[in-house]
PDB file of C-alpha atoms in Angstrom:
ATOM      1  CA  ALA X1238       0.000   0.000   0.000  1.00 88.00           C
ATOM      2  CA  VAL X1239       1.040   3.599  -0.621  1.00 91.00           C
ATOM      3  CA  GLN X1240       0.129   6.596   1.539  1.00 91.00           C
ATOM      4  CA  LEU X1241      -0.617   9.883  -0.240  1.00 92.00           C
ATOM      5  CA  GLY X1242      -0.627  13.218   1.571  1.00 93.00           C
ATOM      6  CA  TYR X1243      -1.843  16.680   0.624  1.00 92.00           C
ATOM      7  CA  GLY X1244      -1.804  20.141   2.217  1.00 93.00           C
ATOM      8  CA  SER X1245       0.585  21.447   4.849  1.00 94.00           C
ATOM      9  CA  ILE X1246      -0.327  21.573   8.543  1.00 95.00           C
ATOM     10  CA  LYS X1247       1.361  22.821  11.711  1.00 96.00           C
ATOM     11  CA  GLU X1248       2.779  20.117  13.972  1.00 94.00           C
ATOM     12  CA  LYS X1249       0.804  21.395  16.976  1.00 96.00           C
ATOM     13  CA  HIS X1250      -2.420  20.267  15.268  1.00 96.00           C
ATOM     14  CA  LEU X1251      -1.264  16.628  15.011  1.00 96.00           C
ATOM     15  CA  THR X1252      -1.700  13.850  17.531  1.00 96.00           C
ATOM     16  CA  LYS X1253       1.505  12.268  18.819  1.00 97.00           C
ATOM     17  CA  PRO X1254       0.981   8.936  16.987  1.00 96.00           C
ATOM     18  CA  VAL X1255       0.438  10.712  13.657  1.00 95.00           C
ATOM     19  CA  LYS X1256       3.440  12.989  14.291  1.00 96.00           C
ATOM     20  CA  GLY X1257       5.535   9.892  14.981  1.00 96.00           C
ATOM     21  CA  GLN X1258       4.374   8.391  11.693  1.00 94.00           C
ATOM     22  CA  PHE X1259       5.638  11.444   9.765  1.00 95.00           C
ATOM     23  CA  ASP X1260       8.901  11.582  11.756  1.00 95.00           C
ATOM     24  CA  LYS X1261       9.605   7.902  11.078  1.00 95.00           C
ATOM     25  CA  ALA X1262       9.093   8.439   7.335  1.00 93.00           C
ATOM     26  CA  GLY X1263      11.194  11.626   7.424  1.00 94.00           C
ATOM     27  CA  VAL X1264       8.629  13.775   5.606  1.00 94.00           C
ATOM     28  CA  ALA X1265       6.838  17.030   6.422  1.00 94.00           C
ATOM     29  CA  PRO X1266       3.376  16.606   8.026  1.00 96.00           C
ATOM     30  CA  VAL X1267       0.316  16.917   5.789  1.00 95.00           C
ATOM     31  CA  LYS X1268      -3.330  17.715   6.511  1.00 95.00           C
ATOM     32  CA  TYR X1269      -4.923  14.937   4.446  1.00 94.00           C
ATOM     33  CA  LEU X1270      -3.463  11.423   4.431  1.00 93.00           C
ATOM     34  CA  ARG X1271      -4.954   8.543   2.418  1.00 92.00           C
ATOM     35  CA  GLU X1272      -3.756   4.982   1.890  1.00 92.00           C
ATOM     36  CA  LEU X1273      -4.144   3.301  -1.501  1.00 88.00           C
ATOM     37  CA  ARG X1274      -3.586  -0.337  -2.447  1.00 89.00           C
ATOM     38  CA  LEU X1275      -1.442  -0.537  -5.564  1.00 85.00           C
ATOM     39  CA  ALA X1276       0.018  -3.491  -7.450  1.00 84.00           C
ATOM     40  CA  GLU X1277       3.118  -1.471  -8.384  1.00 84.00           C
ATOM     41  CA  ALA X1278       3.786   0.035  -4.929  1.00 82.00           C
ATOM     42  CA  THR X1279       7.547  -0.496  -5.311  1.00 85.00           C
ATOM     43  CA  ASP X1280       7.649   2.099  -8.131  1.00 87.00           C
ATOM     44  CA  TYR X1281       7.239   4.924  -5.601  1.00 89.00           C
ATOM     45  CA  THR X1282       9.696   6.310  -3.034  1.00 91.00           C
ATOM     46  CA  VAL X1283       9.082   8.039   0.300  1.00 91.00           C
ATOM     47  CA  GLY X1284       8.566  11.784  -0.161  1.00 90.00           C
ATOM     48  CA  GLN X1285       7.995  11.544  -3.921  1.00 91.00           C
ATOM     49  CA  THR X1286       5.708  14.212  -5.409  1.00 92.00           C
ATOM     50  CA  LEU X1287       2.948  13.128  -7.791  1.00 91.00           C
ATOM     51  CA  ALA X1288       1.779  15.705 -10.337  1.00 93.00           C
ATOM     52  CA  ALA X1289      -1.224  15.894 -12.657  1.00 93.00           C
ATOM     53  CA  ASP X1290       0.858  14.631 -15.587  1.00 93.00           C
ATOM     54  CA  ILE X1291       0.365  11.010 -14.462  1.00 92.00           C
ATOM     55  CA  PHE X1292      -2.974  11.260 -16.318  1.00 95.00           C
ATOM     56  CA  ALA X1293      -3.300  11.785 -20.080  1.00 96.00           C
ATOM     57  CA  GLU X1294      -5.881  13.657 -22.145  1.00 96.00           C
ATOM     58  CA  GLY X1295      -8.771  11.422 -23.216  1.00 95.00           C
ATOM     59  CA  GLU X1296      -8.089   8.913 -20.430  1.00 95.00           C
ATOM     60  CA  LEU X1297     -11.052   7.564 -18.432  1.00 96.00           C
ATOM     61  CA  VAL X1298     -10.943   8.096 -14.660  1.00 96.00           C
ATOM     62  CA  ASP X1299     -13.084   7.518 -11.577  1.00 97.00           C
ATOM     63  CA  VAL X1300     -13.597  10.393  -9.135  1.00 97.00           C
ATOM     64  CA  VAL X1301     -14.262   9.577  -5.463  1.00 97.00           C
ATOM     65  CA  GLY X1302     -15.492  12.189  -2.994  1.00 96.00           C
ATOM     66  CA  THR X1303     -17.926  12.940  -0.194  1.00 97.00           C
ATOM     67  CA  GLY X1304     -21.365  13.833  -1.553  1.00 96.00           C
ATOM     68  CA  LYS X1305     -23.359  16.849  -0.441  1.00 96.00           C
ATOM     69  CA  GLY X1306     -25.306  16.242   2.757  1.00 96.00           C
ATOM     70  CA  LYS X1307     -29.017  17.076   2.607  1.00 96.00           C
ATOM     71  CA  GLY X1308     -29.846  16.599   6.286  1.00 97.00           C
ATOM     72  CA  PHE X1309     -32.875  14.729   7.607  1.00 98.00           C
ATOM     73  CA  ALA X1310     -35.203  14.141   4.656  1.00 97.00           C
ATOM     74  CA  GLY X1311     -38.674  12.649   4.326  1.00 96.00           C
ATOM     75  CA  THR X1312     -39.631   9.791   2.040  1.00 96.00           C
ATOM     76  CA  ILE X1313     -40.815  12.056  -0.787  1.00 96.00           C
ATOM     77  CA  LYS X1314     -37.434  13.765  -1.138  1.00 97.00           C
ATOM     78  CA  ARG X1315     -35.265  10.800  -0.115  1.00 97.00           C
ATOM     79  CA  HIS X1316     -36.934   7.891  -1.960  1.00 97.00           C
ATOM     80  CA  ASN X1317     -39.220   9.632  -4.518  1.00 97.00           C
ATOM     81  CA  PHE X1318     -42.430   8.404  -2.847  1.00 95.00           C
ATOM     82  CA  SER X1319     -45.726   9.834  -4.132  1.00 95.00           C
ATOM     83  CA  ARG X1320     -47.577  12.162  -1.814  1.00 94.00           C
ATOM     84  CA  GLY X1321     -51.078  11.531  -0.536  1.00 93.00           C
ATOM     85  CA  PRO X1322     -54.181  13.495  -1.505  1.00 94.00           C
ATOM     86  CA  GLU X1323     -54.195  17.142  -0.439  1.00 95.00           C
ATOM     87  CA  THR X1324     -57.976  17.554   0.016  1.00 96.00           C
ATOM     88  CA  HIS X1325     -61.243  15.676   0.637  1.00 96.00           C
ATOM     89  CA  GLY X1326     -60.539  15.017   4.287  1.00 95.00           C
ATOM     90  CA  SER X1327     -57.079  13.526   3.883  1.00 93.00           C
ATOM     91  CA  LYS X1328     -54.642  14.218   6.696  1.00 92.00           C
ATOM     92  CA  SER X1329     -51.649  12.329   5.258  1.00 92.00           C
ATOM     93  CA  HIS X1330     -50.186  14.653   2.631  1.00 95.00           C
ATOM     94  CA  ARG X1331     -46.458  13.830   2.803  1.00 94.00           C
ATOM     95  CA  GLU X1332     -46.492  10.686   4.942  1.00 92.00           C
ATOM     96  CA  PRO X1333     -45.148   7.324   3.718  1.00 91.00           C
ATOM     97  CA  GLY X1334     -48.361   5.398   4.440  1.00 88.00           C
ATOM     98  CA  SER X1335     -48.372   1.865   5.808  1.00 86.00           C
ATOM     99  CA  ILE X1336     -44.861   0.670   6.658  1.00 86.00           C
ATOM    100  CA  GLY X1337     -45.325  -2.950   7.704  1.00 80.00           C
ATOM    101  CA  PRO X1338     -47.612  -5.979   7.425  1.00 79.00           C
ATOM    102  CA  MET X1339     -49.794  -7.430  10.161  1.00 75.00           C
ATOM    103  CA  ILE X1340     -47.927 -10.711  10.513  1.00 74.00           C
ATOM    104  CA  SER X1341     -50.359 -13.529  11.459  1.00 70.00           C
ATOM    105  CA  GLY X1342     -52.546 -10.998  13.251  1.00 69.00           C
ATOM    106  CA  GLY X1343     -49.893 -10.442  15.908  1.00 67.00           C
ATOM    107  CA  GLY X1344     -48.928  -6.879  15.187  1.00 70.00           C
ATOM    108  CA  GLY X1345     -46.639  -4.711  13.153  1.00 73.00           C
ATOM    109  CA  LYS X1346     -43.161  -5.704  12.109  1.00 80.00           C
ATOM    110  CA  VAL X1347     -41.064  -3.370   9.993  1.00 84.00           C
ATOM    111  CA  PHE X1348     -38.648  -5.313   7.803  1.00 85.00           C
ATOM    112  CA  LYS X1349     -35.011  -4.234   7.708  1.00 88.00           C
ATOM    113  CA  GLY X1350     -34.141  -2.012   4.769  1.00 92.00           C
ATOM    114  CA  LYS X1351     -37.594  -0.394   4.612  1.00 92.00           C
ATOM    115  CA  LYS X1352     -37.414   2.975   2.888  1.00 94.00           C
ATOM    116  CA  LEU X1353     -38.202   5.507   5.602  1.00 94.00           C
ATOM    117  CA  PRO X1354     -37.261   9.104   6.458  1.00 96.00           C
ATOM    118  CA  GLY X1355     -33.694   9.686   7.601  1.00 97.00           C
ATOM    119  CA  GLN X1356     -30.304  11.204   6.857  1.00 97.00           C
ATOM    120  CA  MET X1357     -29.859  11.879   3.145  1.00 97.00           C
ATOM    121  CA  GLY X1358     -26.556  12.347   1.363  1.00 96.00           C
ATOM    122  CA  GLY X1359     -23.175  13.057   2.871  1.00 95.00           C
ATOM    123  CA  GLY X1360     -21.706   9.633   2.074  1.00 96.00           C
ATOM    124  CA  ARG X1361     -18.838   8.439  -0.104  1.00 97.00           C
ATOM    125  CA  VAL X1362     -19.708   8.783  -3.805  1.00 97.00           C
ATOM    126  CA  THR X1363     -17.794   7.352  -6.786  1.00 97.00           C
ATOM    127  CA  VAL X1364     -18.504   8.675 -10.287  1.00 97.00           C
ATOM    128  CA  GLN X1365     -17.110   6.244 -12.855  1.00 97.00           C
ATOM    129  CA  ARG X1366     -15.799   6.620 -16.407  1.00 96.00           C
ATOM    130  CA  LEU X1367     -15.259  10.381 -16.578  1.00 97.00           C
ATOM    131  CA  SER X1368     -12.968  11.629 -19.309  1.00 96.00           C
ATOM    132  CA  VAL X1369      -9.894  13.842 -18.802  1.00 97.00           C
ATOM    133  CA  VAL X1370     -10.314  16.808 -21.159  1.00 97.00           C
ATOM    134  CA  LYS X1371      -7.008  18.580 -20.488  1.00 97.00           C
ATOM    135  CA  VAL X1372      -3.931  18.252 -18.284  1.00 97.00           C
ATOM    136  CA  ASP X1373      -2.381  21.607 -17.288  1.00 96.00           C
ATOM    137  CA  THR X1374       1.148  20.746 -16.141  1.00 95.00           C
ATOM    138  CA  GLU X1375       2.096  24.377 -15.389  1.00 96.00           C
ATOM    139  CA  ARG X1376      -0.652  24.850 -12.774  1.00 96.00           C
ATOM    140  CA  ASN X1377      -0.882  21.127 -11.932  1.00 94.00           C
ATOM    141  CA  LEU X1378      -4.591  20.919 -12.843  1.00 95.00           C
ATOM    142  CA  LEU X1379      -6.884  18.298 -14.370  1.00 96.00           C
ATOM    143  CA  LEU X1380      -9.948  19.287 -16.402  1.00 97.00           C
ATOM    144  CA  ILE X1381     -12.508  16.485 -16.151  1.00 97.00           C
ATOM    145  CA  LYS X1382     -15.769  16.306 -18.102  1.00 97.00           C
ATOM    146  CA  GLY X1383     -18.801  15.368 -15.996  1.00 96.00           C
ATOM    147  CA  GLY X1384     -20.246  15.674 -12.517  1.00 96.00           C
ATOM    148  CA  ILE X1385     -17.754  15.698  -9.656  1.00 96.00           C
ATOM    149  CA  PRO X1386     -19.147  14.567  -6.258  1.00 96.00           C
ATOM    150  CA  GLY X1387     -19.235  16.950  -3.309  1.00 95.00           C
ATOM    151  CA  ALA X1388     -19.457  20.647  -2.642  1.00 95.00           C
ATOM    152  CA  LYS X1389     -17.208  23.254  -4.227  1.00 95.00           C
ATOM    153  CA  GLY X1390     -13.748  23.149  -2.702  1.00 93.00           C
ATOM    154  CA  SER X1391     -14.123  19.637  -1.272  1.00 94.00           C
ATOM    155  CA  LEU X1392     -11.326  17.076  -1.556  1.00 94.00           C
ATOM    156  CA  VAL X1393     -11.665  14.363  -4.215  1.00 96.00           C
ATOM    157  CA  MET X1394      -9.534  11.423  -5.304  1.00 95.00           C
ATOM    158  CA  VAL X1395      -8.969  10.791  -9.014  1.00 95.00           C
ATOM    159  CA  ARG X1396      -7.943   7.260 -10.001  1.00 93.00           C
ATOM    160  CA  ASN X1397      -7.792   5.120 -13.130  1.00 92.00           C
ATOM    161  CA  THR X1398     -11.203   3.727 -13.968  1.00 93.00           C
ATOM    162  CA  VAL X1399     -12.140   0.224 -12.864  1.00 92.00           C
ATOM    163  CA  LYS X1400     -14.385  -0.181 -15.949  1.00 92.00           C
ATOM    164  CA  PRO X1401     -12.223   0.838 -18.933  1.00 85.00           C
ATOM    165  CA  VAL X1402     -14.283  -0.913 -21.646  1.00 82.00           C
ATOM    166  CA  LYS X1403     -18.000  -0.383 -22.117  1.00 72.00           C
TER     167      LYS X1403
END
């Protein structure tokens, strides 16, 4: 496995175990540290800098990031349920309706995995098979065509695609 780091950080903001990890490797501390499993891990050295030129124009990549969190959401927003009638005496406008069967007359049981209200978004999202439009080696930038997960300014990981042929 290979550990990649990004962004400088003051040593006073590190825990002692993490500081010891950087001291043992003999590198400056970084804010973000990720570990990647690679088949060719021996090709890299400690402290080596990776630039955007490891990708080529027209290459297909996967982008992994943390999606936008939407907070606590109801079933209409979260699972695209239909709403109930608005008028004619109905009191259940945005409710999910019945959520469980009466099993052998004994009472309600809600099966695991039932689509109900809850936290929406904010998880790890992978967008596959995006194409690299341009590689700017001077500014160390990648221009990628397609939707990138997460909010503006959030950290993403770009890797070679796991599905190269469609």
